XYZ file of C-alpha atoms in Angstrom:
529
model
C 93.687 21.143 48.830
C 92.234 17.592 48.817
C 94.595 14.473 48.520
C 94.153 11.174 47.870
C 94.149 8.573 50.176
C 96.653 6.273 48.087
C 99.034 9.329 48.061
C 98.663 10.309 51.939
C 98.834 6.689 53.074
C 101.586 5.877 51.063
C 103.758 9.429 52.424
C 102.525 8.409 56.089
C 103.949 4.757 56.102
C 107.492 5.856 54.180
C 110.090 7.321 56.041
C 113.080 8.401 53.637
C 116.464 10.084 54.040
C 117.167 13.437 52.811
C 119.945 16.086 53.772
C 119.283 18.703 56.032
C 116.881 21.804 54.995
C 118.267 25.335 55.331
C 117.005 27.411 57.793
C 116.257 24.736 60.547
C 116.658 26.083 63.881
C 120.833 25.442 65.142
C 121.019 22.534 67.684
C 121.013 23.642 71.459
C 123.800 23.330 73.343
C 124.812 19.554 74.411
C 121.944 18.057 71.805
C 122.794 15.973 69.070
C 121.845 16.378 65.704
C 121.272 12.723 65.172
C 123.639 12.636 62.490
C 125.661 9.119 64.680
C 122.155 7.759 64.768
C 122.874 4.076 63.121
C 119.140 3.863 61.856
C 115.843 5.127 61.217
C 114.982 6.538 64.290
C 111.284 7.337 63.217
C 109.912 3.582 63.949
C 106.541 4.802 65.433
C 105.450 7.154 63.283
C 103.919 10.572 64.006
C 101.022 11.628 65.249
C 98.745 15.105 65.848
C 95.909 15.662 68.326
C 93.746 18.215 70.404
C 93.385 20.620 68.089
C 92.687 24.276 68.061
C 91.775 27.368 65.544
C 95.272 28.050 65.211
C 97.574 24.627 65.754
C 97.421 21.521 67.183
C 100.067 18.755 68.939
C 102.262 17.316 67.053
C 104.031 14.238 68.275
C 107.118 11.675 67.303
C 109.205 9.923 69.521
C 112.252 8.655 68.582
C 113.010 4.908 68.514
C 116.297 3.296 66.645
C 115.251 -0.488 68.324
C 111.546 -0.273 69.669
C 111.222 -3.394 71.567
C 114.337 -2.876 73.345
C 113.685 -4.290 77.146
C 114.701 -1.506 78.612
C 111.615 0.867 76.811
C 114.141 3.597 75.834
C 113.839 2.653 72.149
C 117.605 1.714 71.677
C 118.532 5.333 71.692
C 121.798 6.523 72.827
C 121.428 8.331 76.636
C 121.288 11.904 75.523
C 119.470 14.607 74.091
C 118.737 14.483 70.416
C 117.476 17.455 68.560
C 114.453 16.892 66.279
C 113.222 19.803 63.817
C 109.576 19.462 62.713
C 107.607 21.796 59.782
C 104.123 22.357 58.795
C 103.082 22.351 55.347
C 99.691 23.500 53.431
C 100.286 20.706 50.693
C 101.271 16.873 51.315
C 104.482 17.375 49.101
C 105.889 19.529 51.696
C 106.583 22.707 49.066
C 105.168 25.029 50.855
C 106.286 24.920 54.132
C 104.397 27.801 56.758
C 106.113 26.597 59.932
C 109.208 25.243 61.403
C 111.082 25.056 64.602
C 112.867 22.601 66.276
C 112.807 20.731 69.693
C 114.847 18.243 71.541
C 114.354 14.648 72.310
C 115.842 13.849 75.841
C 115.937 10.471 77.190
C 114.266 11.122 80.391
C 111.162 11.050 78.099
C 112.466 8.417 76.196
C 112.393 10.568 73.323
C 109.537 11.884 72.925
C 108.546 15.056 71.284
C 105.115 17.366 71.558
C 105.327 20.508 69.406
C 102.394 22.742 70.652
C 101.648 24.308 67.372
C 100.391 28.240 66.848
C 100.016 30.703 64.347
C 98.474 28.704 61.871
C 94.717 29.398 60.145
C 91.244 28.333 61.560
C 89.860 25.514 59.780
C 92.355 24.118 57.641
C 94.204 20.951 56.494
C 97.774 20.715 56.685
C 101.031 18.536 56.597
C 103.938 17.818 58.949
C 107.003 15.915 59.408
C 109.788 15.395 61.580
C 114.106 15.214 60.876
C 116.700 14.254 62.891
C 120.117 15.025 60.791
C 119.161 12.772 57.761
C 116.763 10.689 58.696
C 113.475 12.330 57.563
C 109.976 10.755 59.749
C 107.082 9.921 57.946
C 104.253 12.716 56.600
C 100.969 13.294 58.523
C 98.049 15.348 58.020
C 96.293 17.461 60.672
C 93.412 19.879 60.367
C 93.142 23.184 63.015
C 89.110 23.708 64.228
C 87.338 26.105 62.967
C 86.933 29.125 64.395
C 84.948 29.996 67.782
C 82.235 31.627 66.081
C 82.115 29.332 62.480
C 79.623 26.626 61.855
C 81.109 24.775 59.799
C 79.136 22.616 56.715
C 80.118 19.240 58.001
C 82.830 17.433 60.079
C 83.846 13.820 59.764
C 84.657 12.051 62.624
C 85.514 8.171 63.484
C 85.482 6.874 67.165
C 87.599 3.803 68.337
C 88.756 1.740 71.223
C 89.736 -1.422 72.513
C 93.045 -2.450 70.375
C 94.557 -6.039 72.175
C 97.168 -6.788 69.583
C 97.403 -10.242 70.463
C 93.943 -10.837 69.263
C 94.027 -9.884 65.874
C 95.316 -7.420 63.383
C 94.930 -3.656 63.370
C 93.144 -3.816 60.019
C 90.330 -1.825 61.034
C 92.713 1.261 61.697
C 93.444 1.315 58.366
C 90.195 0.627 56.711
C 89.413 3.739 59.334
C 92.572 5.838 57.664
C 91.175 5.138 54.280
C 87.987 7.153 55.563
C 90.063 9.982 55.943
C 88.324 11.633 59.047
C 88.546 14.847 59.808
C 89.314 14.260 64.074
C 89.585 10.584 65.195
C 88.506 9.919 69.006
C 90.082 6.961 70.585
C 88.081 6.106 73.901
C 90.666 3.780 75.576
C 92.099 0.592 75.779
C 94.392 1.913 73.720
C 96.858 -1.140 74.748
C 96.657 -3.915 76.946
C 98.896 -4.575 80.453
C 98.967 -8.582 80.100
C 101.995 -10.931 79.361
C 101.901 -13.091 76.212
C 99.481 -16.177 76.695
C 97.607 -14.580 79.778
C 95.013 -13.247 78.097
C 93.809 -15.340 75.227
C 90.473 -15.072 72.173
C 88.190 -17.541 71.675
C 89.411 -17.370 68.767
C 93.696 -18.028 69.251
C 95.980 -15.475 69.473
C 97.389 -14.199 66.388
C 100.683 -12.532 67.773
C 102.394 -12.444 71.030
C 102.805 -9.001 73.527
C 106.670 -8.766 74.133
C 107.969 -8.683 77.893
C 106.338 -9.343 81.318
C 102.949 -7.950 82.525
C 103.408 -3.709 82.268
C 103.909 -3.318 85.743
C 106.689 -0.274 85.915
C 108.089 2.475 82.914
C 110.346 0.193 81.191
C 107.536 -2.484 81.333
C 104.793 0.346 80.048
C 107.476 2.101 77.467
C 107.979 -1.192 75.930
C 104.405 -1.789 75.466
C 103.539 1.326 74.031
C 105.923 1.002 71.809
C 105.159 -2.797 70.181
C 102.014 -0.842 69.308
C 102.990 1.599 67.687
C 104.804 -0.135 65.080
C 102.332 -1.479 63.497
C 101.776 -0.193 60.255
C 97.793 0.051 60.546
C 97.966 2.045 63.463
C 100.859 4.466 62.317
C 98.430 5.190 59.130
C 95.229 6.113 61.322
C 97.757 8.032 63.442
C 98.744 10.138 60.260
C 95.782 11.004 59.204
C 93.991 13.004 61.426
C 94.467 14.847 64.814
C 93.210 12.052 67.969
C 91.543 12.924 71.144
C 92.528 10.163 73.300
C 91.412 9.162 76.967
C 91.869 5.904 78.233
C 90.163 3.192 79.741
C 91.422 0.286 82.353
C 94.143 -1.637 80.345
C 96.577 1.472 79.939
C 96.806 0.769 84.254
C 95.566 -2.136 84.963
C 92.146 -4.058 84.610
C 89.364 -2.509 85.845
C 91.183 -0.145 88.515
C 89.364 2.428 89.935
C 91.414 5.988 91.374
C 94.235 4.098 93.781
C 92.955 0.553 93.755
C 93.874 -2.010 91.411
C 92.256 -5.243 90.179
C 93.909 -7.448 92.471
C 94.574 -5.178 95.902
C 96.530 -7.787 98.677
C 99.895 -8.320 99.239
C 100.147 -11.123 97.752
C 102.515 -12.790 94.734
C 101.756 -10.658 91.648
C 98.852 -8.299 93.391
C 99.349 -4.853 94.375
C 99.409 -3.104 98.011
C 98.265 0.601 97.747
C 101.530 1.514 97.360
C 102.936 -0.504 94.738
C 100.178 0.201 92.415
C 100.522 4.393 93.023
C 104.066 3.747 91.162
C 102.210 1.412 88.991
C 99.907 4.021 87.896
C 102.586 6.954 88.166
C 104.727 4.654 85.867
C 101.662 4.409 83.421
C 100.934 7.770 83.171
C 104.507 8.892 82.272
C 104.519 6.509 79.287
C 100.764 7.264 78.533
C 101.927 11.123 77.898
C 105.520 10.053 76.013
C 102.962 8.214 73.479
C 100.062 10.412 72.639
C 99.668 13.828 71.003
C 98.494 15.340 74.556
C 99.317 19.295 75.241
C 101.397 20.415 78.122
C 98.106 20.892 80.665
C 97.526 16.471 80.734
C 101.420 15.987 81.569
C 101.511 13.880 84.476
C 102.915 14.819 88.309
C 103.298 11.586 89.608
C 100.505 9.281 90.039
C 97.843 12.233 89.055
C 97.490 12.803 85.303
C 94.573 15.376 83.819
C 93.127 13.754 80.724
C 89.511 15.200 80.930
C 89.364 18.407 78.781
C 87.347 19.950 75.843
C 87.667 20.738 72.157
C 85.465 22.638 70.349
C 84.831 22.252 66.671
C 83.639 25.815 65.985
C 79.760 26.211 66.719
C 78.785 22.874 65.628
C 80.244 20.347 68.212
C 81.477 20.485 71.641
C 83.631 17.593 72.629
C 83.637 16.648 76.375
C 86.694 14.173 76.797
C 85.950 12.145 80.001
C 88.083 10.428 82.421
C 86.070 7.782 84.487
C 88.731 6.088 85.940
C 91.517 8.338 88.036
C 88.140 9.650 90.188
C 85.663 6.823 90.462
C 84.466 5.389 93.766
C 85.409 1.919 93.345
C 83.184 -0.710 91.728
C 80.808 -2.625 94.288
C 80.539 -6.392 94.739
C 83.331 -6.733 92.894
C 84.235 -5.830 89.111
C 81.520 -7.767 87.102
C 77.825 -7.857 86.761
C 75.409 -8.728 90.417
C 71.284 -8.441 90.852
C 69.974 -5.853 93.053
C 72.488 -3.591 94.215
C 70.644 -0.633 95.645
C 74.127 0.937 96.775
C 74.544 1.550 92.778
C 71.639 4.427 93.591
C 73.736 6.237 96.204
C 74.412 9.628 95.476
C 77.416 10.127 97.354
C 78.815 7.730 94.925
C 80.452 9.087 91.494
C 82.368 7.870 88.509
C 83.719 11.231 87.454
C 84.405 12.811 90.898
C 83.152 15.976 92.131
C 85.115 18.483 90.370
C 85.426 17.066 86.601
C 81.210 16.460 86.894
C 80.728 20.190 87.960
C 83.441 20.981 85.163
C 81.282 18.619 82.795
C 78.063 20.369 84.143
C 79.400 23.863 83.526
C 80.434 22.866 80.036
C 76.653 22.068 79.385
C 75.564 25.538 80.571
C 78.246 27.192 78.358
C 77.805 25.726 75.480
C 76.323 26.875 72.322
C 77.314 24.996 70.049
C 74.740 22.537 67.791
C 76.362 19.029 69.015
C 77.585 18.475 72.331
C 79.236 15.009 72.207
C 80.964 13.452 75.446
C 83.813 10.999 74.735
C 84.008 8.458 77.516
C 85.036 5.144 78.271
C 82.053 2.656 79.579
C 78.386 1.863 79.020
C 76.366 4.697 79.783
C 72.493 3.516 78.929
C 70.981 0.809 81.392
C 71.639 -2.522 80.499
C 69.419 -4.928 82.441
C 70.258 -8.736 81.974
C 67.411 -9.838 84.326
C 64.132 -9.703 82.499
C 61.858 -9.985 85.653
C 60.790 -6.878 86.920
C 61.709 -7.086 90.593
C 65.195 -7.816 89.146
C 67.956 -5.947 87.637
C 71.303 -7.270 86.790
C 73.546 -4.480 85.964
C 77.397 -4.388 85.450
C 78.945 -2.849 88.569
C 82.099 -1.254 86.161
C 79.929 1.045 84.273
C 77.080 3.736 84.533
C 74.829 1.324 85.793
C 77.101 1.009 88.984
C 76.908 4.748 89.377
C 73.199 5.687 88.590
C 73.386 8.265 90.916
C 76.055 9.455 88.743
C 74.644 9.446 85.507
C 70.954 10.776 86.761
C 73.172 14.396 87.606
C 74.576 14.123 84.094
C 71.614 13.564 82.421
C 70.115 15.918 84.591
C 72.669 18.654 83.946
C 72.494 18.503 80.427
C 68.405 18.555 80.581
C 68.566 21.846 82.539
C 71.258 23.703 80.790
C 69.170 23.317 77.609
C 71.679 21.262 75.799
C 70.604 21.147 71.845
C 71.946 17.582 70.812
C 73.758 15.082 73.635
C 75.304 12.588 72.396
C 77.383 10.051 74.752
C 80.005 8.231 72.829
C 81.195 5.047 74.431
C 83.894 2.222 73.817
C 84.704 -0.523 76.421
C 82.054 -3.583 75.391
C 84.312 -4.977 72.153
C 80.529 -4.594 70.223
C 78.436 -2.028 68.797
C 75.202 -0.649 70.104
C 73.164 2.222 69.893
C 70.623 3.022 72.713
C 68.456 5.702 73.408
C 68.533 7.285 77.012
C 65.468 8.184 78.695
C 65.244 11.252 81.245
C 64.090 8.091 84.191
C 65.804 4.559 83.001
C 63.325 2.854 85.951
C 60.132 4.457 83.866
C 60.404 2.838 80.605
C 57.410 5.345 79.627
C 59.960 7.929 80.169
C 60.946 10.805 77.601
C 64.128 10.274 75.359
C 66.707 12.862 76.308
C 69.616 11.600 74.610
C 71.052 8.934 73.008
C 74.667 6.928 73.066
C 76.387 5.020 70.310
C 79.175 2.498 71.434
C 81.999 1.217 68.844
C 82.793 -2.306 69.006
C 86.636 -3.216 69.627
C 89.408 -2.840 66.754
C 90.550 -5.816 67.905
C 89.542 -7.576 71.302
C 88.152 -10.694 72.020
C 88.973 -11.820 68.337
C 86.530 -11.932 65.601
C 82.912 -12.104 66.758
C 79.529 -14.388 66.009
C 78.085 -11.545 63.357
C 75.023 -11.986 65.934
C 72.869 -8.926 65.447
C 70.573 -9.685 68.714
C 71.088 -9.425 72.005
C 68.398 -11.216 73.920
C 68.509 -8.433 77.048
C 67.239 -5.931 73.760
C 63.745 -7.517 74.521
C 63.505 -5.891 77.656
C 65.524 -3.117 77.382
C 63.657 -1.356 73.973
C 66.021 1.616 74.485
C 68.378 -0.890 73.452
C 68.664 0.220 69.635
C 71.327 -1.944 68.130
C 74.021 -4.569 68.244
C 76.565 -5.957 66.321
C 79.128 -8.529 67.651
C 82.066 -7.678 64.869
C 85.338 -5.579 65.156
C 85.229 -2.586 63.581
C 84.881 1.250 64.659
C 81.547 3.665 64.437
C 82.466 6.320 61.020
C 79.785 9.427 61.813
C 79.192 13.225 60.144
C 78.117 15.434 61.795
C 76.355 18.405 59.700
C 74.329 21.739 61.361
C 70.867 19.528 60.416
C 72.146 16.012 61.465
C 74.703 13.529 62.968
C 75.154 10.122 61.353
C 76.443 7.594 62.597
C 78.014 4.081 60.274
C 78.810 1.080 62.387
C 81.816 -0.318 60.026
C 82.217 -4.112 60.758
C 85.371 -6.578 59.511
C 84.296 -9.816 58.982
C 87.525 -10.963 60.711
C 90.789 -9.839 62.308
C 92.352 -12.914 62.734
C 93.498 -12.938 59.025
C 95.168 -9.456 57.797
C 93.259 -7.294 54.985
C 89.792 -7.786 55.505
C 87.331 -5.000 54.082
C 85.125 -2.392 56.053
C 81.375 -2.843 55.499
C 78.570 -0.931 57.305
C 76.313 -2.779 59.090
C 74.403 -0.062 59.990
C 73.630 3.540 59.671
C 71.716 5.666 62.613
C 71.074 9.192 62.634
C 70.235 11.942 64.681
C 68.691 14.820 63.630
C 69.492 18.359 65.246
C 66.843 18.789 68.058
C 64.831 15.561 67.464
C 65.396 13.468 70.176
C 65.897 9.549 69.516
C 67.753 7.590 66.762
C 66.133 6.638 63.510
C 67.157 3.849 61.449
C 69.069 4.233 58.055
C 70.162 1.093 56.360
């Protein structure tokens, strides 16, 4: 069944109150039905992720007061039980599944249904109820199934959301696209206190409470985001695969080291930021559709994983921060680094590359698409050619690193690679070449990189950037928010870089500024539009 993107926006943004269905599974023993709840405890929405032929995540967590200072939502301190069902029409009629689970505070109410039992390659509908308060309706899809190739699969990639610097407009031009699987490659929300961390172009709204330094702190956060309207609709639309970047920690932290490592007023010893990070992690996993396997213990969390969409796409999910060696000379960009080459060095760690590696041998599916964080392609800034100026925080300050990758996926006979990047707040599309020091060399692969929904405010609209000269595997660039809109069919993968003209103002429209496409076993990307 198809629906309309009035009618499914419009059932994922109301939440209603209705009595209690029949049939619903009996409260367990000391949970509450959340019939003394004062108000609508369904404040951020609902969400589904990481699917699979048969189910998927479903996720709600329950929040009567969402920027209480505390994080814990203004919910009372005990267990609440929350039933769930799983529709094959938006209306809800006819319902396939339901079950029920409870809400404790410990996880300040949060709830992840791992789904089963459903069929391969279909769109369905879900909600959540607590007594008589009735959630919101979202839509989820399961894969197809191991062996199906299915005709086409739309997916949109995002990342990069500050909400201080503008509005979340651009998830809900991306919601009106209704995708089919929505990647969101981190930077999902931002660590810094109100003023600290300001556009060019002004802030249009203020982060509540102090830097996110501990789980109240990071609770708090997560949840000023997800009240926002734009965000709850992308949410309901689609099942996410979500890794994150730097600002769900802390800026630019690699494995146990933060930004700003001293003892110092405001920094953090090694030990202060291992409870930083543990305290991240827990609220990371109370906010996102993740299964059971990423739940955190402690300071470790395991977000690197892979869903397969039948026999036409493999997605690697990456996690290039928890393992990285940290960033030499510092954070930023630096000339002639030759420790970058090292090959002890690594920005995956040894045993999610040979996972990564072993994925490219096993694959057979037409696509294989990784989903990672920071610029993978060399990007040169120095255009004499004794000189390179690289930034230290991505690929380019692993090269080592990406040469096995690249490597790995040339020898396993991989059909169509496809690295798909966030990080940068703009849009680019590069080719990658088997040698990026031989500029002669063959194209192997190529990346596209979605701008930021929000960060850094609203851009110049520049459509150059003067390092493109020298770097011709440099494709594209766009400096406008937005996200990158692709399908992905057996014969080709397209991809639409969707640009708002600003986000400083609500509303804006979605245009494309460009279209690229890939075609299944050519290598290189060829300009449409």
């Amino acid at each position: 069944m198809t629906t309309s993107r009035r009618t499914l926006l419009a059932a994922g943004l109301g939440a209603g109150l209705v009595a209690a269905v029949p049939g619903i599974a009996t409260a367990a023993p000391g949970a509450s039905r959340g019939a003394s709840l004062t108000g609508d405890p369904f404040t951020l929405g609902v969400a589904s992720g990481d699917p699979w032929p048969d189910g998927f995540v479903l996720w709600t967590r329950l929040a009567l007061d969402p920027l209480a200072e505390d994080g814990l939502g203004g919910m009372p301190s005990r267990p609440v039980q929350v039933s769930w069902e799983v529709a094959e029409d938006e209306g809800m009629r006819s319902v396939v599944r339901r079950g029920s689970e409870i809400a404790r505070p410990e996880s300040a109410h949060a709830v992840h249904v791992e789904l089963h039992g459903l069929r391969p390659g279909r769109e369905y509908w879900y909600r959540f109820r607590t007594a008589r308060h009735l959630s919101p309706v979202g839509r989820a899809l399961t894969t197809p199934a191991w062996d199906e190739t299915p005709a086409a699969l739309a997916m949109a990639f995002a990342s990069c959301s500050q909400y201080e610097h503008g509005w979340f407009t651009a998830y809900r031009r991306m919601a009106e696209d209704q995708p089919d699987l929505v990647l969101h490659l981190g930077d999902y929300q931002y660590e810094y206190r109100a003023e600290s961390y300001v556009s060019g172009d002004g802030n249009v709204r203020d982060h509540e409470g102090p830097e996110t330094v501990d789980l109240p702190t990071y609770r708090l956060r997560h949840a000023q985001y997800k009240t926002d309207e734009d965000l709850q609709a992308a949410h309901a639309v689609a099942p996410w695969l979500v890794v994150w970047d730097d600002h769900e920690v802390d800026n630019n932290w690699a494995a146990g080291i933060p930004e700003n490592r001293d003892a110092g007023q405001g920094n953090d010893t090694d030990e202060r930021f291992r409870r930083r990070r543990a305290a991240a992690f827990q609220a990371y996993w109370e906010n996102m559709p993740l299964r059971r396997p990423s739940a955190p213990t402690g300071d470790r969390m395991r977000i690197y994983r892979r869903v397969q969409w039948g026999q036409l796409a493999n997605f690697h999910m990456l996690d290039t921060r928890q393992y990285r060696d940290d960033q030499l000379v510092g954070d930023g960009w630096d000339e002639n680094v030759a420790e970058r080459w090292d090959p002890a060095r690594s920005i995956t760690g040894a045993a999610q590359e040979k996972w990564l590696l072993d994925g490219f041998r096993s694959s057979t599916a037409r696509w294989d698409l990784l989903g990672q964080q920071v610029f993978f392609a060399e990007r040169d800034r120095a255009q004499a050619p004794d000189v390179d100026d690289v930034s230290m925080d991505g690929w380019d300050g692993y090269a080592a690193s990406r040469e096995r990758i690249v490597r790995g996926w040339q020898d396993a006979g991989v059909r169509n690679p496809v690295v798909l990047t966030g990080d940068v707040h703009r849009h680019w599309a590069a080719d990658i070449r088997a040698d990026v020091r031989d500029p002669d060399a063959p194209v192997v692969g190529s990346e596209l990189v979605c701008s930021s929904i929000t960060s850094t405010g609203d851009g110049s609209g520049a459509t150059n950037d003067p390092m493109m000269a020298w770097n011709p595997h440099l494709r594209f660039y766009a400096d406008q928010r937005g996200y990158v809109r692709t399908r992905i069919t057996p014969e080709a993968m397209t991809a639409d870089f969707r640009v708002l003209d600003r986000v400083t103002v609500p509303g804006a429209a979605a245009t494309t500024k460009a279209s690229w496409v890939l075609e299944d076993g050519v290598r290189g990307l060829q300009r449409r539009g």
